[in-house]
Coordinates of C-alpha atoms in Angstrom, one line a residue:
Chain A
X1 CA 1.8 -23.7 2.6
X2 CA 5.3 -23.0 1.0
X3 CA 7.0 -26.4 0.8
X4 CA 10.5 -26.0 -0.2
X5 CA 14.0 -27.2 0.7
X6 CA 15.6 -24.4 2.3
X7 CA 17.8 -23.6 5.6
X8 CA 15.9 -20.5 6.9
X9 CA 18.0 -19.0 9.4
X10 CA 17.1 -18.2 12.5
X11 CA 16.9 -14.5 14.0
X12 CA 19.6 -14.4 16.9
X13 CA 18.1 -12.6 20.2
X14 CA 20.3 -9.0 20.2
X15 CA 21.0 -9.2 23.7
X16 CA 23.6 -6.6 23.3
X17 CA 22.1 -3.8 23.2
X18 CA 26.2 -1.6 21.1
X19 CA 25.1 -4.2 18.8
X20 CA 22.6 -2.3 17.2
X21 CA 23.8 0.8 15.3
X22 CA 20.3 2.9 16.7
X23 CA 21.8 1.8 20.4
X24 CA 21.7 5.4 20.7
X25 CA 18.0 5.9 20.9
X26 CA 16.8 4.7 24.3
X27 CA 16.0 0.7 24.2
X28 CA 12.7 0.6 26.4
X29 CA 12.4 -2.0 28.8
X30 CA 11.7 -5.6 27.9
X31 CA 8.5 -6.6 28.8
X32 CA 8.4 -10.2 27.3
X33 CA 11.4 -12.5 27.2
X34 CA 11.5 -15.4 25.2
X35 CA 14.2 -18.5 25.1
X36 CA 14.6 -22.0 23.5
X37 CA 10.9 -22.0 23.1
X38 CA 9.2 -25.1 21.1
X39 CA 5.6 -26.0 20.5
X40 CA 4.1 -29.2 20.0
X41 CA 0.7 -30.2 18.5
X42 CA 1.6 -34.3 19.7
X43 CA 4.1 -35.8 18.1
X44 CA 4.2 -32.3 15.6
X45 CA 6.7 -30.0 16.1
X46 CA 5.0 -26.4 15.4
X47 CA 7.4 -23.6 16.4
X48 CA 11.0 -24.0 17.0
X49 CA 13.6 -22.4 19.3
X50 CA 12.3 -19.3 19.2
X51 CA 13.9 -16.1 21.2
X52 CA 12.8 -12.8 21.1
X53 CA 12.7 -10.0 23.5
X54 CA 8.9 -8.4 23.0
X55 CA 9.7 -4.2 24.3
X56 CA 7.2 -3.0 27.2
X57 CA 4.8 0.1 25.9
X58 CA 5.7 -0.6 21.8
X59 CA 3.5 -2.6 19.0
X60 CA 5.3 -5.2 17.9
X61 CA 4.1 -7.5 14.9
X62 CA 3.8 -11.4 13.5
X63 CA 3.9 -12.1 9.8
X64 CA 4.3 -14.7 8.0
X65 CA 2.4 -17.0 6.0
X66 CA -0.8 -18.9 6.6
X67 CA 1.1 -22.0 8.9
X68 CA 4.1 -20.5 9.8
X69 CA 3.2 -20.7 13.7
X70 CA 2.9 -16.9 14.8
X71 CA -0.9 -16.9 15.7
X72 CA 0.0 -20.1 18.2
X73 CA 2.9 -17.9 19.5
X74 CA 0.3 -15.7 20.1
X75 CA -1.5 -17.4 22.2
X76 CA 1.6 -19.1 23.7
X77 CA 1.5 -15.6 25.5
X78 CA -1.1 -16.2 27.8
X79 CA -1.2 -19.7 27.3
X80 CA -4.5 -20.0 25.1
X81 CA -3.2 -23.4 23.8
X82 CA -3.6 -25.2 27.0
X83 CA -6.8 -26.1 26.8
X84 CA -6.0 -27.9 23.0
X85 CA -5.3 -31.7 23.6
X86 CA -1.9 -32.6 23.0
X87 CA -0.5 -29.2 23.3
X88 CA 2.7 -29.0 24.6
X89 CA 5.4 -26.4 25.2
X90 CA 9.5 -26.2 25.7
X91 CA 11.3 -23.6 26.9
X92 CA 10.9 -20.2 28.6
X93 CA 8.4 -17.5 27.8
X94 CA 8.4 -14.8 31.1
X95 CA 6.3 -11.3 31.2
X96 CA 8.6 -8.6 33.4
X97 CA 11.1 -11.2 34.6
X98 CA 8.2 -14.2 35.9
X99 CA 8.1 -17.3 34.2
X100 CA 4.9 -18.1 32.3
X101 CA 5.2 -22.3 32.1
X102 CA 5.7 -22.8 35.6
X103 CA 3.2 -25.3 37.6
X104 CA 2.2 -23.1 40.6
X105 CA 1.7 -20.3 37.3
X106 CA -2.7 -18.6 38.2
X107 CA -4.2 -18.8 34.6
X108 CA -6.3 -17.1 35.5
X109 CA -4.2 -14.5 36.6
X110 CA -2.4 -14.0 34.2
X111 CA -4.8 -13.6 31.2
X112 CA -6.8 -10.5 33.2
X113 CA -3.5 -9.6 32.8
X114 CA -2.2 -10.5 29.1
X115 CA -5.5 -10.0 27.7
X116 CA -6.5 -11.2 24.2
X117 CA -8.3 -10.0 20.8
X118 CA -9.2 -12.1 18.3
X119 CA -10.1 -11.6 14.4
X120 CA -14.1 -12.2 14.4
X121 CA -15.7 -10.0 16.9
X122 CA -17.2 -11.8 19.8
X123 CA -18.8 -9.6 21.4
X124 CA -21.7 -12.0 24.6
X125 CA -25.3 -11.5 23.5
X126 CA -25.3 -9.1 26.6
X127 CA -25.8 -5.2 27.0
X128 CA -22.7 -3.2 25.4
X129 CA -21.9 -2.5 29.7
X130 CA -22.5 -6.0 31.0
X131 CA -20.0 -7.0 28.1
X132 CA -17.4 -4.8 28.8
X133 CA -18.5 -5.0 32.3
X134 CA -18.1 -8.6 32.5
X135 CA -15.0 -9.8 33.5
X136 CA -15.0 -7.7 36.9
X137 CA -18.2 -8.9 37.8
X138 CA -17.1 -12.1 37.2
X139 CA -14.0 -10.9 39.3
X140 CA -16.6 -10.2 42.1
X141 CA -16.7 -6.5 41.4
X142 CA -20.4 -5.7 41.2
X143 CA -20.6 -1.8 43.1
X144 CA -22.7 0.2 40.6
X145 CA -20.1 2.9 40.6
X146 CA -17.1 1.7 40.4
X147 CA -18.6 -0.8 37.2
X148 CA -20.2 2.5 35.5
X149 CA -16.7 4.1 36.1
X150 CA -14.4 1.5 35.2
X151 CA -17.0 0.6 31.8
X152 CA -16.9 4.6 31.0
X153 CA -13.0 4.4 31.2
X154 CA -12.5 1.4 29.1
X155 CA -14.8 2.2 26.4
X156 CA -13.2 5.5 25.8
X157 CA -10.1 4.0 25.7
X158 CA -11.4 2.0 23.1
X159 CA -12.1 4.9 21.1
X160 CA -16.1 3.5 21.5
X161 CA -17.4 6.0 24.1
X162 CA -18.9 8.8 22.3
X163 CA -20.8 6.4 19.8
X164 CA -21.9 4.2 22.9
X165 CA -22.6 6.3 25.5
X166 CA -26.3 7.2 24.7
X167 CA -26.9 3.5 24.7
X168 CA -25.1 1.3 27.0
X169 CA -27.8 -1.1 28.1
X170 CA -28.5 -2.1 24.3
X171 CA -27.1 -5.3 22.8
X172 CA -23.5 -5.4 21.7
X173 CA -24.9 -7.5 18.5
X174 CA -26.6 -4.7 17.6
X175 CA -23.8 -2.4 16.6
X176 CA -21.2 -2.2 13.5
X177 CA -18.5 -4.9 13.1
X178 CA -16.0 -2.4 13.6
X179 CA -17.8 -1.6 17.2
X180 CA -18.8 -5.1 18.3
X181 CA -14.7 -5.4 17.7
X182 CA -13.6 -2.5 19.8
X183 CA -16.6 -3.7 22.8
X184 CA -14.1 -6.8 22.7
X185 CA -10.9 -4.2 23.0
X186 CA -12.7 -2.3 25.6
X187 CA -13.8 -5.5 27.6
X188 CA -10.5 -6.6 27.6
X189 CA -9.2 -3.7 28.4
X190 CA -11.7 -3.8 31.7
X191 CA -9.3 -5.3 33.4
X192 CA -6.8 -3.7 33.2
X193 CA -3.9 -5.8 31.5
X194 CA -0.1 -5.1 30.8
X195 CA -0.6 -6.7 27.6
X196 CA -2.8 -7.0 24.8
X197 CA -2.7 -10.1 22.5
X198 CA -4.5 -9.1 18.3
X199 CA -4.3 -11.8 16.5
X200 CA -5.5 -10.5 12.9
X201 CA -8.3 -7.7 14.4
X202 CA -9.5 -6.2 11.7
X203 CA -9.0 -8.5 8.8
X204 CA -13.3 -9.1 9.1
X205 CA -13.6 -5.1 9.0
X206 CA -13.7 -2.3 6.3
X207 CA -11.0 0.0 5.7
X208 CA -12.9 2.8 7.6
X209 CA -13.0 0.5 10.4
X210 CA -9.8 -0.4 10.1
X211 CA -8.2 2.9 10.6
X212 CA -10.5 3.2 14.0
X213 CA -8.6 -0.1 14.7
X214 CA -5.2 1.0 13.8
X215 CA -5.5 4.4 14.7
X216 CA -6.4 2.4 18.6
X217 CA -3.6 0.5 17.8
X218 CA -1.0 3.0 17.8
X219 CA -2.9 5.4 21.3
X220 CA -3.1 2.6 23.2
X221 CA 0.6 1.9 22.9
X222 CA 1.2 4.6 26.1
X223 CA -0.8 2.2 28.5
X224 CA 0.4 -0.9 27.4
X225 CA 2.1 -3.4 25.0
X226 CA 0.5 -4.6 22.6
X227 CA 0.9 -8.3 20.2
X228 CA -0.1 -8.3 17.0
X229 CA -0.4 -10.8 14.4
X230 CA -1.6 -9.3 10.4
X231 CA -1.3 -10.8 7.7
X232 CA -1.6 -7.3 5.8
X233 CA 2.1 -6.4 5.4
X234 CA 0.7 -2.7 5.0
X235 CA -0.8 -2.2 8.3
X236 CA 1.8 -4.3 10.2
X237 CA 4.2 -1.3 8.8
X238 CA 1.8 1.2 10.0
X239 CA 1.2 0.9 12.9
X240 CA 4.1 -1.5 14.4
X241 CA 7.5 -0.3 15.9
X242 CA 9.2 -3.8 15.6
X243 CA 8.1 -6.6 13.9
X244 CA 9.0 -10.3 13.2
X245 CA 8.9 -13.0 10.6
X246 CA 8.2 -16.5 11.1
X247 CA 8.0 -19.2 8.2
X248 CA 7.4 -23.0 8.6
X249 CA 7.7 -22.3 12.8
X250 CA 10.8 -20.8 13.0
X251 CA 11.8 -17.0 13.7
X252 CA 13.7 -15.2 9.9
X253 CA 13.4 -12.7 11.4
X254 CA 13.0 -10.2 14.3
X255 CA 13.7 -5.9 14.5
X256 CA 12.6 -2.5 14.2
X257 CA 9.6 -2.0 11.3
X258 CA 11.4 -0.5 9.1
X259 CA 14.6 -2.0 9.2
X260 CA 12.1 -5.1 8.5
X261 CA 9.9 -3.2 5.7
X262 CA 13.6 -1.0 3.9
X263 CA 16.1 -3.5 4.0
X264 CA 15.1 -6.4 5.2
X265 CA 18.6 -8.8 6.1
X266 CA 17.2 -11.7 6.0
X267 CA 16.9 -13.1 1.9
X268 CA 14.0 -15.3 2.9
X269 CA 12.2 -12.0 4.2
X270 CA 13.1 -9.3 1.3
X271 CA 11.1 -11.8 -0.9
X272 CA 8.5 -12.4 1.4
X273 CA 8.2 -8.6 2.0
X274 CA 8.2 -7.6 -2.1
X275 CA 5.9 -10.9 -2.0
X276 CA 7.8 -12.7 -4.4
X277 CA 7.0 -15.9 -2.6
X278 CA 6.7 -19.0 -4.5
Chain B
X1 CA 6.4 -12.8 -14.0
X2 CA 4.2 -10.7 -11.5
X3 CA 2.0 -7.8 -13.0
X4 CA 4.6 -5.7 -10.4
X5 CA 7.7 -6.7 -11.2
X6 CA 6.3 -5.8 -15.5
X7 CA 5.7 -2.2 -13.8
X8 CA 9.5 -2.1 -12.0
X9 CA 10.9 -3.4 -15.2
X10 CA 9.0 -0.6 -17.0
X11 CA 10.8 1.9 -15.0
X12 CA 14.7 0.4 -15.2
X13 CA 13.4 0.6 -19.3
X14 CA 12.3 4.8 -18.8
X15 CA 15.4 5.4 -16.7
X16 CA 17.9 3.3 -19.0
X17 CA 16.1 5.5 -22.0
X18 CA 16.1 8.2 -20.3
X19 CA 20.1 7.5 -19.3
X20 CA 20.9 6.9 -23.1
X21 CA 19.5 10.0 -24.4
X22 CA 20.9 12.6 -21.4
X23 CA 24.8 10.3 -22.5
X24 CA 23.7 11.7 -26.0
X25 CA 23.2 15.0 -25.3
X26 CA 27.0 15.0 -23.1
X27 CA 28.2 13.1 -25.9
X28 CA 27.6 15.9 -28.5
X29 CA 28.0 19.0 -26.4
X30 CA 31.8 17.5 -26.0
X31 CA 32.6 17.3 -29.5
X32 CA 30.4 21.2 -29.6
X33 CA 32.3 22.9 -27.7
X34 CA 35.7 21.4 -29.1
X35 CA 35.0 21.3 -32.6
X36 CA 33.6 24.5 -32.5
X37 CA 30.3 23.2 -34.1
X38 CA 27.4 25.4 -33.5
X39 CA 24.6 23.5 -35.5
X40 CA 26.1 20.4 -32.3
X41 CA 24.9 22.1 -30.2
X42 CA 21.5 23.2 -31.5
X43 CA 20.6 20.6 -32.2
X44 CA 21.6 19.4 -27.7
X45 CA 19.6 22.3 -27.3
X46 CA 16.7 21.6 -29.0
X47 CA 16.8 17.7 -27.9
X48 CA 16.5 18.8 -25.1
X49 CA 12.9 19.4 -24.1
X50 CA 12.4 15.2 -25.2
X51 CA 14.8 14.4 -21.6
X52 CA 12.2 16.9 -19.4
X53 CA 9.5 15.5 -21.4
X54 CA 10.7 11.5 -19.7
X55 CA 11.0 13.0 -16.4
X56 CA 8.1 14.1 -16.0
X57 CA 6.8 10.5 -17.2
X58 CA 8.9 8.4 -15.1
X59 CA 7.5 10.8 -12.1
X60 CA 4.4 10.2 -12.9
X61 CA 5.1 6.3 -13.6
X62 CA 6.6 6.3 -10.0
X63 CA 3.9 7.7 -8.5
X64 CA 1.5 5.8 -9.2
X65 CA 3.6 2.7 -8.6
X66 CA 3.3 3.9 -5.2
X67 CA -0.2 4.8 -5.0
X68 CA -1.1 1.4 -6.4
X69 CA 1.4 -1.5 -5.1
X70 CA 3.2 -0.4 -1.6
X71 CA 6.7 -1.3 -2.6
X72 CA 8.8 -2.7 0.2
X73 CA 12.3 -3.2 0.6
X74 CA 14.4 -3.9 -2.2
X75 CA 11.0 -2.7 -4.4
X76 CA 11.0 0.3 -2.0
X77 CA 14.9 0.9 -2.5
X78 CA 14.6 0.9 -6.5
X79 CA 11.2 3.4 -6.3
X80 CA 13.2 5.7 -4.4
X81 CA 16.7 5.3 -6.1
X82 CA 14.8 6.2 -9.2
X83 CA 12.9 9.3 -8.3
X84 CA 16.2 10.8 -6.8
X85 CA 18.3 9.8 -10.1
X86 CA 16.2 10.5 -12.4
X87 CA 16.2 15.3 -11.6
X88 CA 20.8 14.1 -12.0
X89 CA 19.5 12.3 -15.1
X90 CA 17.7 15.9 -15.9
X91 CA 20.4 18.0 -14.0
X92 CA 23.0 16.4 -16.5
X93 CA 20.6 17.0 -19.6
X94 CA 20.8 21.3 -19.0
X95 CA 24.5 21.4 -17.5
X96 CA 24.8 19.9 -21.7
X97 CA 22.6 22.7 -22.6
X98 CA 24.9 25.1 -20.7
X99 CA 28.8 23.4 -22.3
X100 CA 26.5 24.2 -26.0
X101 CA 25.3 27.7 -25.2
X102 CA 29.0 28.8 -23.9
X103 CA 29.7 27.2 -26.8
X104 CA 27.8 28.7 -29.4
X105 CA 28.9 32.6 -27.9
X106 CA 32.5 30.9 -27.8
X107 CA 32.2 30.0 -31.6
X108 CA 31.9 33.8 -32.3
X109 CA 35.0 34.6 -32.0
X110 CA 38.5 33.7 -32.4
X111 CA 39.5 30.1 -30.2
X112 CA 40.8 32.3 -27.3
X113 CA 44.3 28.8 -26.9
X114 CA 44.2 25.3 -27.5
X115 CA 41.5 23.4 -24.7
X116 CA 44.0 20.9 -22.3
X117 CA 42.3 20.5 -19.1
X118 CA 38.5 21.1 -20.2
X119 CA 38.9 18.1 -23.3
X120 CA 40.4 15.6 -20.4
X121 CA 37.2 17.4 -17.4
X122 CA 34.9 16.4 -20.0
X123 CA 35.9 13.8 -20.6
X124 CA 35.9 12.0 -16.9
X125 CA 32.4 13.5 -16.5
X126 CA 32.0 11.4 -19.4
X127 CA 32.9 7.9 -18.4
X128 CA 31.4 8.8 -14.8
X129 CA 28.0 9.5 -15.9
X130 CA 28.2 6.5 -18.4
X131 CA 29.7 4.0 -16.0
X132 CA 27.1 5.3 -12.4
X133 CA 24.2 4.2 -15.6
X134 CA 26.2 0.5 -15.6
X135 CA 26.2 0.9 -12.1
X136 CA 23.2 1.3 -11.5
X137 CA 21.4 -1.5 -14.4
X138 CA 24.2 -4.2 -12.2
X139 CA 23.8 -3.2 -9.5
X140 CA 27.3 -3.0 -9.7
X141 CA 28.7 -1.3 -5.9
X142 CA 32.0 -2.0 -6.7
X143 CA 32.0 0.4 -9.2
X144 CA 29.9 2.7 -8.9
X145 CA 32.7 3.4 -5.4
X146 CA 35.3 3.7 -7.7
X147 CA 32.8 6.3 -9.7
X148 CA 32.8 8.3 -6.7
X149 CA 36.7 8.2 -5.5
X150 CA 36.8 10.1 -9.1
X151 CA 35.3 12.9 -7.7
X152 CA 38.1 14.9 -6.0
X153 CA 40.0 14.5 -9.2
X154 CA 37.4 15.9 -11.0
X155 CA 37.5 19.1 -8.4
X156 CA 40.8 19.0 -8.5
X157 CA 41.4 19.3 -12.7
X158 CA 38.4 22.6 -12.7
X159 CA 41.0 24.2 -9.9
X160 CA 43.8 24.0 -12.3
X161 CA 41.5 25.0 -15.2
X162 CA 40.6 28.2 -13.8
X163 CA 43.8 29.0 -12.5
X164 CA 45.1 28.8 -15.9
X165 CA 42.4 30.4 -17.2
X166 CA 42.8 33.4 -14.5
X167 CA 46.5 34.6 -15.9
X168 CA 44.5 34.6 -19.0
X169 CA 42.2 37.1 -17.6
X170 CA 45.3 38.7 -16.0
X171 CA 46.8 38.7 -19.0
X172 CA 44.8 40.8 -21.3
X173 CA 41.3 42.8 -20.4
X174 CA 40.4 41.6 -23.7
X175 CA 40.6 37.7 -22.9
X176 CA 37.8 37.6 -19.9
X177 CA 34.5 37.2 -21.9
X178 CA 35.9 34.1 -23.4
X179 CA 38.2 33.2 -20.1
X180 CA 35.2 33.4 -18.2
X181 CA 33.3 31.5 -20.9
X182 CA 35.4 28.6 -20.4
X183 CA 35.5 28.8 -16.4
X184 CA 32.4 27.9 -16.7
X185 CA 32.4 24.9 -18.5
X186 CA 34.9 23.9 -16.9
X187 CA 32.3 23.9 -13.5
X188 CA 29.4 22.5 -16.5
X189 CA 31.3 19.4 -16.4
X190 CA 32.4 19.8 -12.5
X191 CA 28.9 19.5 -11.8
X192 CA 28.3 16.8 -14.5
X193 CA 30.4 14.4 -12.3
X194 CA 28.8 15.6 -9.3
X195 CA 25.3 14.0 -10.9
X196 CA 27.6 10.8 -11.4
X197 CA 28.6 10.5 -7.3
X198 CA 24.8 10.9 -6.6
X199 CA 23.8 8.7 -8.9
X200 CA 26.2 6.0 -7.9
X201 CA 25.0 6.5 -4.0
X202 CA 21.8 5.9 -4.5
X203 CA 22.9 2.4 -6.8
X204 CA 24.4 2.0 -3.2
X205 CA 21.6 2.4 -1.5
X206 CA 19.4 0.5 -3.8
X207 CA 21.8 -2.9 -3.3
X208 CA 22.6 -3.1 0.2
X209 CA 20.5 -0.5 1.6
X210 CA 23.8 1.5 3.2
X211 CA 22.7 5.9 3.2
X212 CA 27.4 7.0 2.3
X213 CA 25.9 10.2 1.2
X214 CA 27.0 12.7 3.2
X215 CA 29.5 10.6 5.2
X216 CA 33.4 12.3 4.2

């Protein structure tokens, strides 16, 4: 982690659409609104005053050096950090205007709405079918026809159906790494979420499997709001509409991906994007 | 220094070397014209091959840089600027060759008249190209914008020179071929100044990320 005595400029939310030079193109509505969000592990403050609006049905990428807080922030969006002892959130995150960090929020329902895909694919030691149907069964759905329908639809959306349709009862563990990752995506899609959080979903995959995941992300944004954490800057440039750059727990810059990669406004962003850190 | 910085530095060196060669071609073409020196003109024409070769070398280097390094932000803008500036430089060198070809043709006949506007035009264009390259090296957008502002002066001078040459053509039809050649030469210098303007627009893009082309 870089240690330097610099004042990190913090990106302000663009609440006035006229402030954007591209105000003429229709801005999609905000899906996730974040205001003055802070996060602590015990006494350590790991996220500082984050403000941003994540647009509906677009891909937003979080980039930044290791330890910059991007994964912690991603996990805050479906309250995955709640299970960590001593973890504490402050400020506001709202999905469709509804605040996440209120005592009456049903966390299980929230996680159904906000699915998550991890860096390392983690299929259950069950068949492909049962992996995808898992969330539905937990939710009480046992009707075979309904399950068949959802499993097929989810696998189609995860661009895996054609590869596995003849062997749905085979173990998911026998699939390739890229296929396992798509099973996990299908499993997340099966419970019909609005938002998909992806934490380095392709970092453990070979280039061809990575390309499939990237294509899939691009397809999925028609129906889902996607937030992706990636270490691979070219991947962020290829798949995302908006990019947020984090450093030392602060949001340094958040803008259209084109602007971040061609004309970043902050020197820190420029140095990171061009690999001139350290 | 990163491997990538060395590649960028090398690209910059190549561009500057090409810029120096082009400036040289331009200066010598003006000398060939004003001193009516056919030998100098022929030297400029012969040297153009090495400028063309330089363009190909820069193109190759730029494409390799994109393929291998995937530049972003200011690096990306530098590479994009290099790709746009190189053909401008090559065009300026070609125009210097055109000046020399017309100069050789003019040297076969007695001078039409003492040249007044065309030398002025040539000096301004020469100055603009030199300053454009300086602005590029220093990423100096103030200088770049000053160069762009001079383009209008060049246009007016070209027009003025054409009007004068027209009177020679109307006066005596035997003047026509020389007057037309001089009109062409005026136009060549005007287009060199346009090239300098285009380079300066890329300097602003490189330094500020702003596209000012076609904005007036």
